[in-house]
Amino acid sequence: WVNDVIRISQEQVLDEENVPSLPQQCLASYNRRLLEKEWSRDSSCEGGHSLTTSLWQIYGWRYAFIGVYLLLSTLALFIGPVLLKQLVEQAELGVDTIDEQTYVMQLVGFLFLSKILASFFSTQYSYQCGVLGVCVGAAIRGSLFGKIMLLSTESRRKYAAGSITNLYTTDISRITDFVLQLHRFWALPLQIVVAMALLYACVGVACFAGVLAIMSILLLNHAISTFIKKATDKVQKCKDRRMEHVSSW
């Protein structure tokens, strides 16, 4: 369908009917209605929720199910080294008999299948997270746009155009990016523990040298990420001031 859109764009200006429509679950109007049912902007209203709670009530179970893809991808990824170890051990013992050759072929087949499954589940996880990120961004942007349209002239004076623009673009993009990375909080420790267990089974206590190396790298990454965060905050503040100056002309 992308080729058709490119071909039409080379012949004429694209119209709305030339572009494939989004599914209903990705439409801004649909997600905005879902969010506004759960989230009351006025904290004094009974039944009002925070934005985080509302998003979790709408997309929480769906996001939790997406985590299953990451779990299966992790398991399939670590099955590969186990099968490879058994394959190497069997090759050292010899593959002279028919039974040994059949066993080796089975290991090779399972190894190939594990790589395919790991790639499939990883792709599905990235795709589903991307779709959910679009839904979350559409819900927040739709609600924010509706709120801006309801502001009176006097109320709009309280908010600079630059701050609203940054809220609509950069801040919401941070929320959608966080959706893509939230599952990493449990996946990364799980991967480290499983990797250390496999290393311990293969090389014994020597794996603790790898633990020290990993801890050193994590500390270094933490220092670098802290520096990047501070620099990013400065950049965002500069962007806010720039948009305020531009909008004031």
Short mmCIF file of C-alpha atoms in Angstrom, two decimals:
data_model
loop_
_atom_site.label_atom_id
_atom_site.label_comp_id
_atom_site.label_asym_id
_atom_site.label_seq_id
_atom_site.Cartn_x
_atom_site.Cartn_y
_atom_site.Cartn_z
CA TRP A 1 0.00 0.00 0.00
CA VAL A 2 2.97 2.32 0.48
CA ASN A 3 3.96 1.86 -3.17
CA ASP A 4 0.46 2.89 -4.26
CA VAL A 5 0.62 6.04 -2.13
CA ILE A 6 4.07 6.93 -3.52
CA ARG A 7 2.88 6.35 -7.09
CA ILE A 8 -0.19 8.55 -6.64
CA SER A 9 1.87 11.29 -4.94
CA GLN A 10 4.14 11.44 -8.00
CA GLU A 11 1.14 12.06 -10.25
CA GLN A 12 -0.96 14.42 -8.15
CA VAL A 13 -1.40 16.00 -4.75
CA LEU A 14 -2.58 13.41 -2.27
CA ASP A 15 -6.21 13.64 -1.20
CA GLU A 16 -7.74 12.13 1.90
CA GLU A 17 -9.20 9.22 -0.05
CA ASN A 18 -5.77 8.36 -1.48
CA VAL A 19 -4.30 7.64 1.96
CA PRO A 20 -5.35 4.45 3.82
CA SER A 21 -7.48 5.29 6.84
CA LEU A 22 -6.39 4.42 10.35
CA PRO A 23 -8.20 1.69 12.29
CA GLN A 24 -10.73 2.97 14.80
CA GLN A 25 -8.54 2.11 17.79
CA CYS A 26 -5.88 4.55 16.55
CA LEU A 27 -8.20 7.49 15.82
CA ALA A 28 -7.77 10.57 17.99
CA SER A 29 -11.53 11.01 18.42
CA TYR A 30 -11.99 7.44 19.65
CA ASN A 31 -9.11 7.52 22.13
CA ARG A 32 -10.07 10.99 23.31
CA ARG A 33 -13.55 9.76 24.24
CA LEU A 34 -12.05 6.86 26.17
CA LEU A 35 -9.70 9.13 28.07
CA GLU A 36 -12.31 11.75 28.92
CA LYS A 37 -14.58 9.08 30.38
CA GLU A 38 -11.90 8.14 32.90
CA TRP A 39 -10.15 11.41 33.45
CA SER A 40 -11.81 14.51 34.85
CA ARG A 41 -9.84 17.70 34.28
CA ASP A 42 -11.46 19.31 37.32
CA SER A 43 -9.96 17.78 40.46
CA SER A 44 -13.01 18.88 42.45
CA CYS A 45 -15.30 16.56 40.49
CA GLU A 46 -16.14 13.27 42.15
CA GLY A 47 -14.69 10.26 40.39
CA GLY A 48 -11.83 12.22 38.86
CA HIS A 49 -8.58 10.36 38.25
CA SER A 50 -5.02 11.32 37.55
CA LEU A 51 -3.78 11.01 33.99
CA THR A 52 -1.61 8.01 34.85
CA THR A 53 -4.50 6.17 36.52
CA SER A 54 -6.84 6.91 33.64
CA LEU A 55 -4.36 5.70 31.03
CA TRP A 56 -3.75 2.54 33.03
CA GLN A 57 -7.47 1.81 33.31
CA ILE A 58 -7.89 2.23 29.56
CA TYR A 59 -4.75 0.59 28.21
CA GLY A 60 -3.35 -1.28 31.23
CA TRP A 61 -4.49 -4.82 30.42
CA ARG A 62 -3.58 -4.36 26.79
CA TYR A 63 -0.13 -3.14 27.72
CA ALA A 64 0.34 -6.01 30.17
CA PHE A 65 -0.54 -8.49 27.42
CA ILE A 66 2.07 -6.87 25.16
CA GLY A 67 4.63 -7.71 27.83
CA VAL A 68 3.96 -11.39 27.12
CA TYR A 69 5.58 -10.89 23.71
CA LEU A 70 8.71 -9.52 25.37
CA LEU A 71 8.78 -12.41 27.86
CA LEU A 72 8.46 -15.00 25.09
CA SER A 73 11.10 -13.20 23.06
CA THR A 74 13.47 -13.27 26.03
CA LEU A 75 12.88 -16.98 26.66
CA ALA A 76 13.36 -17.84 22.99
CA LEU A 77 16.51 -15.74 22.92
CA PHE A 78 18.09 -17.62 25.84
CA ILE A 79 17.06 -21.07 24.60
CA GLY A 80 19.49 -20.58 21.71
CA PRO A 81 22.71 -20.66 23.79
CA VAL A 82 21.49 -23.74 25.70
CA LEU A 83 20.80 -25.61 22.46
CA LEU A 84 24.10 -24.44 21.01
CA LYS A 85 25.98 -25.75 24.08
CA GLN A 86 24.34 -29.15 23.72
CA LEU A 87 25.14 -29.15 20.01
CA VAL A 88 28.82 -28.44 20.64
CA GLU A 89 29.01 -31.12 23.34
CA GLN A 90 27.42 -33.68 21.04
CA ALA A 91 29.79 -32.73 18.21
CA GLU A 92 32.74 -33.33 20.54
CA LEU A 93 31.39 -36.76 21.48
CA GLY A 94 30.89 -37.69 17.84
CA VAL A 95 27.98 -38.17 15.47
CA ASP A 96 28.74 -41.61 14.12
CA THR A 97 25.44 -43.40 14.67
CA ILE A 98 22.06 -42.64 13.13
CA ASP A 99 20.61 -41.76 16.53
CA GLU A 100 23.36 -39.25 17.20
CA GLN A 101 22.94 -37.67 13.77
CA THR A 102 19.18 -37.46 14.30
CA TYR A 103 19.73 -35.83 17.69
CA VAL A 104 22.08 -33.25 16.16
CA MET A 105 19.58 -32.45 13.41
CA GLN A 106 16.89 -31.98 16.03
CA LEU A 107 19.10 -29.58 17.95
CA VAL A 108 19.84 -27.62 14.78
CA GLY A 109 16.13 -27.48 13.96
CA PHE A 110 15.17 -26.29 17.44
CA LEU A 111 17.97 -23.73 17.35
CA PHE A 112 16.71 -22.38 14.04
CA LEU A 113 13.14 -22.34 15.35
CA SER A 114 14.15 -20.49 18.53
CA LYS A 115 15.78 -17.73 16.48
CA ILE A 116 12.68 -17.37 14.32
CA LEU A 117 10.41 -17.23 17.37
CA ALA A 118 12.66 -14.70 19.11
CA SER A 119 12.59 -12.47 16.04
CA PHE A 120 8.82 -12.87 15.65
CA PHE A 121 7.97 -12.07 19.27
CA SER A 122 10.43 -9.17 19.37
CA THR A 123 8.92 -7.68 16.21
CA GLN A 124 5.39 -8.10 17.55
CA TYR A 125 6.39 -6.45 20.83
CA SER A 126 7.88 -3.43 19.05
CA TYR A 127 4.90 -3.18 16.70
CA GLN A 128 2.24 -3.48 19.40
CA CYS A 129 4.07 -0.97 21.62
CA GLY A 130 4.24 1.43 18.68
CA VAL A 131 0.51 1.10 18.03
CA LEU A 132 -0.27 1.60 21.71
CA GLY A 133 2.02 4.63 21.78
CA VAL A 134 0.04 6.12 18.89
CA CYS A 135 -3.22 5.50 20.79
CA VAL A 136 -1.92 7.09 24.00
CA GLY A 137 -0.52 10.09 22.12
CA ALA A 138 -3.76 10.51 20.17
CA ALA A 139 -5.83 10.41 23.37
CA ILE A 140 -3.74 13.03 25.17
CA ARG A 141 -3.37 15.30 22.12
CA GLY A 142 -7.09 15.11 21.39
CA SER A 143 -8.01 16.00 24.96
CA LEU A 144 -5.45 18.79 25.07
CA PHE A 145 -6.68 20.22 21.77
CA GLY A 146 -10.28 20.13 23.02
CA LYS A 147 -9.24 21.93 26.21
CA ILE A 148 -7.37 24.62 24.25
CA MET A 149 -10.39 25.23 22.03
CA LEU A 150 -12.58 25.74 25.11
CA LEU A 151 -10.29 28.35 26.69
CA SER A 152 -11.55 31.89 26.74
CA THR A 153 -9.41 34.80 25.54
CA GLU A 154 -8.61 35.77 29.11
CA SER A 155 -7.60 32.23 30.00
CA ARG A 156 -5.37 31.93 26.95
CA ARG A 157 -3.35 34.91 28.13
CA LYS A 158 -2.18 32.87 31.10
CA TYR A 159 -0.42 30.38 28.85
CA ALA A 160 2.34 31.27 26.41
CA ALA A 161 2.03 29.82 22.93
CA GLY A 162 5.50 28.32 23.27
CA SER A 163 4.65 26.37 26.41
CA ILE A 164 1.46 25.02 24.80
CA THR A 165 3.39 24.01 21.68
CA ASN A 166 6.03 22.20 23.70
CA LEU A 167 3.34 20.50 25.78
CA TYR A 168 1.57 19.35 22.62
CA THR A 169 4.73 18.03 20.94
CA THR A 170 7.75 17.36 23.15
CA ASP A 171 6.05 16.47 26.46
CA ILE A 172 3.51 14.13 24.89
CA SER A 173 6.28 12.52 22.84
CA ARG A 174 8.10 11.78 26.10
CA ILE A 175 5.01 10.01 27.43
CA THR A 176 4.65 7.88 24.30
CA ASP A 177 8.38 7.06 24.37
CA PHE A 178 7.99 5.97 27.98
CA VAL A 179 5.32 3.50 26.85
CA LEU A 180 7.92 1.80 24.65
CA GLN A 181 10.43 1.49 27.50
CA LEU A 182 8.27 0.68 30.54
CA HIS A 183 8.50 -3.10 30.15
CA ARG A 184 12.29 -2.83 30.21
CA PHE A 185 12.14 -2.24 33.96
CA TRP A 186 11.39 -5.92 34.57
CA ALA A 187 12.81 -7.38 31.35
CA LEU A 188 16.37 -6.14 31.82
CA PRO A 189 16.81 -7.57 35.37
CA LEU A 190 15.30 -10.84 34.15
CA GLN A 191 17.72 -10.98 31.24
CA ILE A 192 20.68 -10.25 33.50
CA VAL A 193 19.68 -12.96 36.02
CA VAL A 194 19.11 -15.58 33.31
CA ALA A 195 22.38 -14.66 31.57
CA MET A 196 24.30 -14.94 34.84
CA ALA A 197 22.68 -18.31 35.57
CA LEU A 198 23.69 -19.62 32.15
CA LEU A 199 27.23 -18.30 32.57
CA TYR A 200 27.50 -19.89 36.00
CA ALA A 201 26.37 -23.22 34.57
CA CYS A 202 29.04 -22.97 31.86
CA VAL A 203 32.08 -21.40 33.52
CA GLY A 204 31.33 -21.59 37.25
CA VAL A 205 32.49 -18.87 39.65
CA ALA A 206 34.33 -17.08 36.85
CA CYS A 207 30.98 -15.59 35.86
CA PHE A 208 31.18 -13.22 38.83
CA ALA A 209 33.90 -11.35 36.98
CA GLY A 210 31.24 -10.69 34.36
CA VAL A 211 28.90 -9.47 37.10
CA LEU A 212 31.49 -6.93 38.21
CA ALA A 213 31.94 -5.78 34.64
CA ILE A 214 28.18 -5.42 34.19
CA MET A 215 27.84 -3.47 37.44
CA SER A 216 30.65 -1.14 36.35
CA ILE A 217 28.96 -0.55 33.00
CA LEU A 218 25.61 0.08 34.70
CA LEU A 219 27.16 2.67 37.01
CA LEU A 220 28.84 4.33 34.05
CA ASN A 221 25.58 4.32 32.09
CA HIS A 222 23.78 5.82 35.08
CA ALA A 223 26.28 8.68 35.25
CA ILE A 224 26.04 9.28 31.50
CA SER A 225 22.23 9.13 31.49
CA THR A 226 22.09 11.59 34.41
CA PHE A 227 24.30 14.00 32.49
CA ILE A 228 22.17 13.57 29.35
CA LYS A 229 18.98 14.19 31.35
CA LYS A 230 20.33 17.43 32.77
CA ALA A 231 21.46 18.55 29.31
CA THR A 232 18.06 17.61 27.84
CA ASP A 233 16.25 19.61 30.53
CA LYS A 234 18.38 22.64 29.68
CA VAL A 235 17.62 22.20 25.98
CA GLN A 236 13.88 21.98 26.68
CA LYS A 237 13.97 25.13 28.79
CA CYS A 238 15.80 26.91 25.98
CA LYS A 239 13.18 25.70 23.52
CA ASP A 240 10.42 27.01 25.79
CA ARG A 241 12.04 30.43 25.96
CA ARG A 242 12.63 30.44 22.22
CA MET A 243 8.97 29.63 21.48
CA GLU A 244 7.84 32.33 23.92
CA HIS A 245 10.03 34.93 22.19
CA VAL A 246 8.91 33.82 18.72
CA SER A 247 5.22 33.85 19.67
CA SER A 248 5.52 37.29 21.28
CA TRP A 249 6.56 38.96 17.97
#
